[in-house]
Amino acid sequence: LVDLKQKRVVPDNEIKAKIARRRPYRHWLRDNRIVLRGMFAPASSPSARPGELIRLQHAFGYTSEELKMILAPMAARGQEPVGSMGNDAALAVFSDRPQLLFSYFKQLFAQVTNPPIDPLREELVMSLESFVGREKNVLDETPGHYGGLKLYHPILTIEDLRRVRASSHPGLRAADIDILFPADGTGQDLEEALERVFSEAEQRIAEGYTILILTDRHVDEDHAPIPSLLAASGLHHHLIRKGLRNDAAIVLETGDAREVMHFALLIGYGTDAVCPYVAFKTVHDLAVSGMLGVDKSPEEAMDDYITAIKKGLLKTMSRMGISTIHSFFGSQIFEAIGISKEVVDRYFTATASRIGGIGLDEIAREASLRHRRGFPREGQPSRLLDPGGAYHERLGGEKHLWTTEAIYKLQQAVRTDDYALFKEYTRLIDDQSREHVTLRSLLKFKKREPVPLEEVEPVESIVKRFVSAAMSFGSISKEAHETIAIAMNRLGAKSNSGEGGEDPARYVLLPNGDSKRSAIKQIASGRFGVTTEYAINADELQIKIAQGAKPGEGGQLPGHKVTAEIARVRHTTPGVTLISPPPHHDIYSIEDLAQLIYDLKTVNPRARVSVKLVSEVGVGTIASGVAKANADMVLISGHDGGTGASPLSSIKHTGLPWELGLAETQQSLIQNRLRDRIRVQVDGQLKTGRDVAIAALLGAEEFGFGTAVLVTLGCVMMRKCHLNSCPVGVATQDPRLRARFAGKPEYVERFMRFIAQELREYMAELGFRTVDEMVGRADVLEPESLVDHWKASKVDLSPILQVPRNGNGKPALHATRRNEPRNDTPLEAELARLAEPALKHRKLVEISLPIRNVDRTVGARLSGEIVRLYGPEGLPDDTIRVHFTGSAGQSFGAFLAPGVTLRVSGDANDYLGKSMSGGRVIVVPPEGSTF
């Protein structure tokens, strides 16, 4: 700091010391902080009375599937449970079963700008600590500012909450407020109950209470619990509107919260701390009954359950780049999907909710249906919990797209080359007039003048728009990975390597002319297997910013799947779990992304560069930035995409349907006059020609298939990919199981051809002769008007069917040119000319050139050519020696190949030596410098 009055530079230590001694902060903290003895002691929970727990579990919507797949793993291992294969279950607003209000929200995440934080490697800056109580004006400094109760994390045990209630400290007075409404009540009854809660809260604050405990513990036959999220968020916003929010903390004692997303939502909508008393009693019961699979006391199980929640909260915060729980409080980093504007505006103010949905009447009905299972009008509740079915298809459970019958018909159709049987499969998937599962199930095609089928673009042309989704060698077996590549190459389509690198042996053609080479090479945050050889052997280089099944997180490959061969390809160690960081550490802005795109186009100018994003509100703005960063294609993935391994909370609760993200991307690109510069691709549970037709009409030119491709190869949706125990050899590295793999390239080829043929039939019916003609024609779609579902009928899809104008006449609806191909700079052209003897004849060359900071990615073009000519071994050491003088631009020495030595006398900018595959980079101060 420069003090202009004293005309001196003030040292850092002097400034800090002066501020620290300005007030007696240490004494204020010692004299005013609130300490409750025994808080956060080892967890304990009294066992429930006979019959009480099952009644509460029914009333709060617990299922046997949740106990087995969610609570038991959390209590047994202290970790979030991991799953695989994505989410093909119905959205909450389409479910016939009563859903928790939590299920109507999806978590948002950072993409490109303000990226996620890595909660593992950056643990030092992450914190769940907070203070609860009355908050003071942050602009004042008084002893009273230090009068809060310190919480090490926001999860309170039953005993912790008892201590808070019993506090006699004047700064910590707690009042209970029941969050109940009449059993079988209407939306009006629910609204009146909420108003009672709000009024009582105001009264308690006026009486001097600093902790408001919202509790549903007194639920009984006549009173059903108000959904805790509705009560807490509603009170939070009510107190904000009244100017009272800082006068008291909101603590929730509830029976419906049990998994990570539930706690994240409650905290994100203003709850300071949560005591999930039914979840605690359930964990206690699981431990006592021996259902955890490990020998663990109830107290140990509860501690591990809380630990799992804490880890999950840190990961949830990190997805949006938030490092402290204090910043997460009230942040509302969620989007509602299937909740009406009226409910959102009143109780979840300023939350994005683009398609409308249920109101208080439906919320009350769902709460009452759950309540009656626990408190039936006659007799006792069932001794068996509802089976669930949210994660696995179960008889009487949630609706899923991938049913046993659908899998059987698809596999038989591709094995027997039977298009008629394939049509039976697509009818099973598409016939959702009764069984709505996806947003596109509410859309229908308008009647238009048809054209003859023979005039429609041929199958051979359409399949070139198809890609197989990114699946790494490691997540799936070598046999499955190579079979997909062979099939897509035969079709002239593209397969995707995923983020696990690729064996160079696959770059060589097979004797019969087939190729096992993946046309698309993915560049993910871990950069596993990303070398110069990898980059130049690609028709497309895809920068993976996010993945549909777990946006805001890095890829994950369990150690038991990291064999010696996979470790060799990924340049890692066998048996060690591989977790890519959530952010690319060289991408913190659109400008950084533009630099990586520049790097990739430099090392491989023949490849196009794409960027993979995931659907969420605001993705259109990011996609426009991607276009301005000179990407050639942007991929919008849906929330329901598959995965080899991911936390179940991520699979179920992050990201949005691709229909929303694709429509927003198309509209944003048109409004910003960028649509003609960039192609748009979509993926996420695409299964039929109808899916592809709707995707095209909403703005996609290319289409990705992942799970469906694996099903054609034999996948039976066991959802065991992460356990390395796939029984059909598709997603395992176990040699014994891999021997069972029975897939053939022909099966994938037939599937792609069948999809293309069915798309042609829709095109003919709608009067389109080419796919380009139908791209972006959302005006050809309209909402289904015959929906009689008690919840789905409330959804309004009109926002995604708009075709915007940009003031430029008739806007372009699809790409018409490549996005500014990268050309050589004068320095690169000169470097290539002077290095020609080494490239052609392997002669030693020594070059001296000036360099400026506008000269970016110097050495990458030269290295790409060296590896293309001589392979990954490159040239002999020091064959090309280049001496630069000046200031090197970004990515100096990126993708450098063996045999090249780059020396700079001066300085270099960011990304020095990025993805080096050999060679040397030397940076020395200029002669005569004093540093």
PDB file of C-alpha atoms in Angstrom, residues 762-881:
ATOM      1  CA  TYR A 762     -40.827 -38.346 -39.764  1.00  0.00           C
ATOM      2  CA  MET A 763     -39.137 -35.971 -42.209  1.00  0.00           C
ATOM      3  CA  ALA A 764     -41.363 -37.159 -45.061  1.00  0.00           C
ATOM      4  CA  GLU A 765     -44.457 -36.780 -42.888  1.00  0.00           C
ATOM      5  CA  LEU A 766     -43.440 -33.230 -41.942  1.00  0.00           C
ATOM      6  CA  GLY A 767     -42.430 -32.183 -45.466  1.00  0.00           C
ATOM      7  CA  PHE A 768     -38.662 -31.916 -44.983  1.00  0.00           C
ATOM      8  CA  ARG A 769     -36.290 -33.275 -47.606  1.00  0.00           C
ATOM      9  CA  THR A 770     -33.049 -32.660 -45.702  1.00  0.00           C
ATOM     10  CA  VAL A 771     -32.071 -32.513 -42.053  1.00  0.00           C
ATOM     11  CA  ASP A 772     -30.727 -28.989 -42.513  1.00  0.00           C
ATOM     12  CA  GLU A 773     -34.231 -27.883 -43.531  1.00  0.00           C
ATOM     13  CA  MET A 774     -35.708 -29.029 -40.241  1.00  0.00           C
ATOM     14  CA  VAL A 775     -32.968 -27.785 -37.881  1.00  0.00           C
ATOM     15  CA  GLY A 776     -34.359 -25.088 -35.611  1.00  0.00           C
ATOM     16  CA  ARG A 777     -37.938 -25.297 -36.878  1.00  0.00           C
ATOM     17  CA  ALA A 778     -39.465 -25.300 -33.413  1.00  0.00           C
ATOM     18  CA  ASP A 779     -42.603 -23.807 -34.929  1.00  0.00           C
ATOM     19  CA  VAL A 780     -43.397 -27.293 -36.268  1.00  0.00           C
ATOM     20  CA  LEU A 781     -43.797 -28.538 -32.687  1.00  0.00           C
ATOM     21  CA  GLU A 782     -46.693 -27.858 -30.348  1.00  0.00           C
ATOM     22  CA  PRO A 783     -47.580 -28.950 -26.808  1.00  0.00           C
ATOM     23  CA  GLU A 784     -49.711 -32.059 -26.434  1.00  0.00           C
ATOM     24  CA  SER A 785     -53.205 -30.831 -25.613  1.00  0.00           C
ATOM     25  CA  LEU A 786     -54.735 -34.086 -24.414  1.00  0.00           C
ATOM     26  CA  VAL A 787     -52.667 -34.453 -21.260  1.00  0.00           C
ATOM     27  CA  ASP A 788     -54.908 -35.447 -18.364  1.00  0.00           C
ATOM     28  CA  HIS A 789     -52.195 -36.250 -15.817  1.00  0.00           C
ATOM     29  CA  TRP A 790     -52.876 -34.543 -12.483  1.00  0.00           C
ATOM     30  CA  LYS A 791     -49.414 -32.982 -12.483  1.00  0.00           C
ATOM     31  CA  ALA A 792     -48.089 -33.072 -16.060  1.00  0.00           C
ATOM     32  CA  SER A 793     -51.100 -31.102 -17.309  1.00  0.00           C
ATOM     33  CA  LYS A 794     -49.741 -28.070 -15.449  1.00  0.00           C
ATOM     34  CA  VAL A 795     -46.503 -27.953 -17.480  1.00  0.00           C
ATOM     35  CA  ASP A 796     -46.120 -25.197 -20.084  1.00  0.00           C
ATOM     36  CA  LEU A 797     -43.524 -25.872 -22.800  1.00  0.00           C
ATOM     37  CA  SER A 798     -44.240 -22.775 -24.879  1.00  0.00           C
ATOM     38  CA  PRO A 799     -40.959 -21.059 -23.845  1.00  0.00           C
ATOM     39  CA  ILE A 800     -38.860 -23.725 -25.585  1.00  0.00           C
ATOM     40  CA  LEU A 801     -40.884 -23.538 -28.814  1.00  0.00           C
ATOM     41  CA  GLN A 802     -40.067 -19.927 -29.639  1.00  0.00           C
ATOM     42  CA  VAL A 803     -38.119 -19.152 -32.811  1.00  0.00           C
ATOM     43  CA  PRO A 804     -36.444 -15.813 -32.023  1.00  0.00           C
ATOM     44  CA  ARG A 805     -35.654 -12.995 -34.410  1.00  0.00           C
ATOM     45  CA  ASN A 806     -32.441 -11.025 -34.302  1.00  0.00           C
ATOM     46  CA  GLY A 807     -33.324  -7.962 -36.342  1.00  0.00           C
ATOM     47  CA  ASN A 808     -31.416  -9.318 -39.310  1.00  0.00           C
ATOM     48  CA  GLY A 809     -34.270 -10.489 -41.503  1.00  0.00           C
ATOM     49  CA  LYS A 810     -34.621 -14.247 -41.592  1.00  0.00           C
ATOM     50  CA  PRO A 811     -32.025 -15.552 -39.104  1.00  0.00           C
ATOM     51  CA  ALA A 812     -29.790 -18.538 -39.790  1.00  0.00           C
ATOM     52  CA  LEU A 813     -31.104 -21.614 -37.972  1.00  0.00           C
ATOM     53  CA  HIS A 814     -28.052 -23.825 -38.530  1.00  0.00           C
ATOM     54  CA  ALA A 815     -24.310 -23.540 -39.194  1.00  0.00           C
ATOM     55  CA  THR A 816     -23.256 -22.543 -42.659  1.00  0.00           C
ATOM     56  CA  ARG A 817     -19.495 -22.082 -42.219  1.00  0.00           C
ATOM     57  CA  ARG A 818     -16.596 -23.239 -40.081  1.00  0.00           C
ATOM     58  CA  ASN A 819     -15.871 -20.980 -37.159  1.00  0.00           C
ATOM     59  CA  GLU A 820     -12.737 -19.059 -38.251  1.00  0.00           C
ATOM     60  CA  PRO A 821     -10.213 -21.780 -39.120  1.00  0.00           C
ATOM     61  CA  ARG A 822      -6.873 -21.154 -37.509  1.00  0.00           C
ATOM     62  CA  ASN A 823      -4.168 -19.852 -39.874  1.00  0.00           C
ATOM     63  CA  ASP A 824      -0.399 -19.776 -39.399  1.00  0.00           C
ATOM     64  CA  THR A 825       1.088 -16.654 -37.855  1.00  0.00           C
ATOM     65  CA  PRO A 826       4.158 -15.098 -39.539  1.00  0.00           C
ATOM     66  CA  LEU A 827       6.406 -16.488 -36.801  1.00  0.00           C
ATOM     67  CA  GLU A 828       5.059 -20.031 -37.254  1.00  0.00           C
ATOM     68  CA  ALA A 829       5.434 -19.823 -41.009  1.00  0.00           C
ATOM     69  CA  GLU A 830       9.042 -18.690 -40.639  1.00  0.00           C
ATOM     70  CA  LEU A 831       9.728 -21.388 -38.026  1.00  0.00           C
ATOM     71  CA  ALA A 832       8.293 -24.081 -40.313  1.00  0.00           C
ATOM     72  CA  ARG A 833      10.409 -22.847 -43.246  1.00  0.00           C
ATOM     73  CA  LEU A 834      13.636 -22.805 -41.255  1.00  0.00           C
ATOM     74  CA  ALA A 835      12.918 -26.228 -39.662  1.00  0.00           C
ATOM     75  CA  GLU A 836      12.141 -27.892 -43.014  1.00  0.00           C
ATOM     76  CA  PRO A 837      15.562 -29.667 -43.287  1.00  0.00           C
ATOM     77  CA  ALA A 838      14.915 -31.338 -39.954  1.00  0.00           C
ATOM     78  CA  LEU A 839      11.382 -32.306 -40.881  1.00  0.00           C
ATOM     79  CA  LYS A 840      12.271 -33.724 -44.265  1.00  0.00           C
ATOM     80  CA  HIS A 841      15.781 -35.062 -43.743  1.00  0.00           C
ATOM     81  CA  ARG A 842      16.205 -35.209 -39.924  1.00  0.00           C
ATOM     82  CA  LYS A 843      19.094 -32.721 -40.173  1.00  0.00           C
ATOM     83  CA  LEU A 844      20.196 -30.661 -37.194  1.00  0.00           C
ATOM     84  CA  VAL A 845      19.007 -27.063 -37.391  1.00  0.00           C
ATOM     85  CA  GLU A 846      19.633 -24.093 -35.141  1.00  0.00           C
ATOM     86  CA  ILE A 847      17.326 -21.085 -35.397  1.00  0.00           C
ATOM     87  CA  SER A 848      17.335 -17.639 -33.793  1.00  0.00           C
ATOM     88  CA  LEU A 849      14.186 -15.512 -33.924  1.00  0.00           C
ATOM     89  CA  PRO A 850      12.586 -12.620 -32.046  1.00  0.00           C
ATOM     90  CA  ILE A 851       9.282 -13.337 -30.264  1.00  0.00           C
ATOM     91  CA  ARG A 852       6.455 -11.176 -28.950  1.00  0.00           C
ATOM     92  CA  ASN A 853       3.597 -11.920 -26.577  1.00  0.00           C
ATOM     93  CA  VAL A 854       1.144 -12.038 -29.495  1.00  0.00           C
ATOM     94  CA  ASP A 855       2.965 -15.145 -30.717  1.00  0.00           C
ATOM     95  CA  ARG A 856       0.936 -17.846 -28.995  1.00  0.00           C
ATOM     96  CA  THR A 857       1.292 -21.636 -28.854  1.00  0.00           C
ATOM     97  CA  VAL A 858       4.687 -21.480 -30.513  1.00  0.00           C
ATOM     98  CA  GLY A 859       6.074 -24.933 -31.208  1.00  0.00           C
ATOM     99  CA  ALA A 860       2.752 -26.802 -31.291  1.00  0.00           C
ATOM    100  CA  ARG A 861       2.297 -26.719 -35.076  1.00  0.00           C
ATOM    101  CA  LEU A 862       5.886 -27.866 -35.604  1.00  0.00           C
ATOM    102  CA  SER A 863       5.475 -30.626 -32.994  1.00  0.00           C
ATOM    103  CA  GLY A 864       2.267 -31.868 -34.554  1.00  0.00           C
ATOM    104  CA  GLU A 865       4.011 -32.309 -37.884  1.00  0.00           C
ATOM    105  CA  ILE A 866       6.993 -34.064 -36.291  1.00  0.00           C
ATOM    106  CA  VAL A 867       4.747 -36.626 -34.576  1.00  0.00           C
ATOM    107  CA  ARG A 868       2.656 -37.058 -37.715  1.00  0.00           C
ATOM    108  CA  LEU A 869       5.818 -37.880 -39.675  1.00  0.00           C
ATOM    109  CA  TYR A 870       7.881 -39.787 -37.118  1.00  0.00           C
ATOM    110  CA  GLY A 871       5.465 -40.972 -34.425  1.00  0.00           C
ATOM    111  CA  PRO A 872       5.567 -40.271 -30.693  1.00  0.00           C
ATOM    112  CA  GLU A 873       9.347 -40.841 -30.535  1.00  0.00           C
ATOM    113  CA  GLY A 874       9.786 -37.717 -32.633  1.00  0.00           C
ATOM    114  CA  LEU A 875      13.287 -36.667 -33.651  1.00  0.00           C
ATOM    115  CA  PRO A 876      16.639 -37.293 -31.946  1.00  0.00           C
ATOM    116  CA  ASP A 877      17.410 -35.042 -29.008  1.00  0.00           C
ATOM    117  CA  ASP A 878      18.176 -31.408 -29.941  1.00  0.00           C
ATOM    118  CA  THR A 879      17.554 -31.911 -33.668  1.00  0.00           C
ATOM    119  CA  ILE A 880      15.763 -28.562 -33.754  1.00  0.00           C
ATOM    120  CA  ARG A 881      17.135 -25.855 -31.480  1.00  0.00           C
TER     121      ARG A 881
END
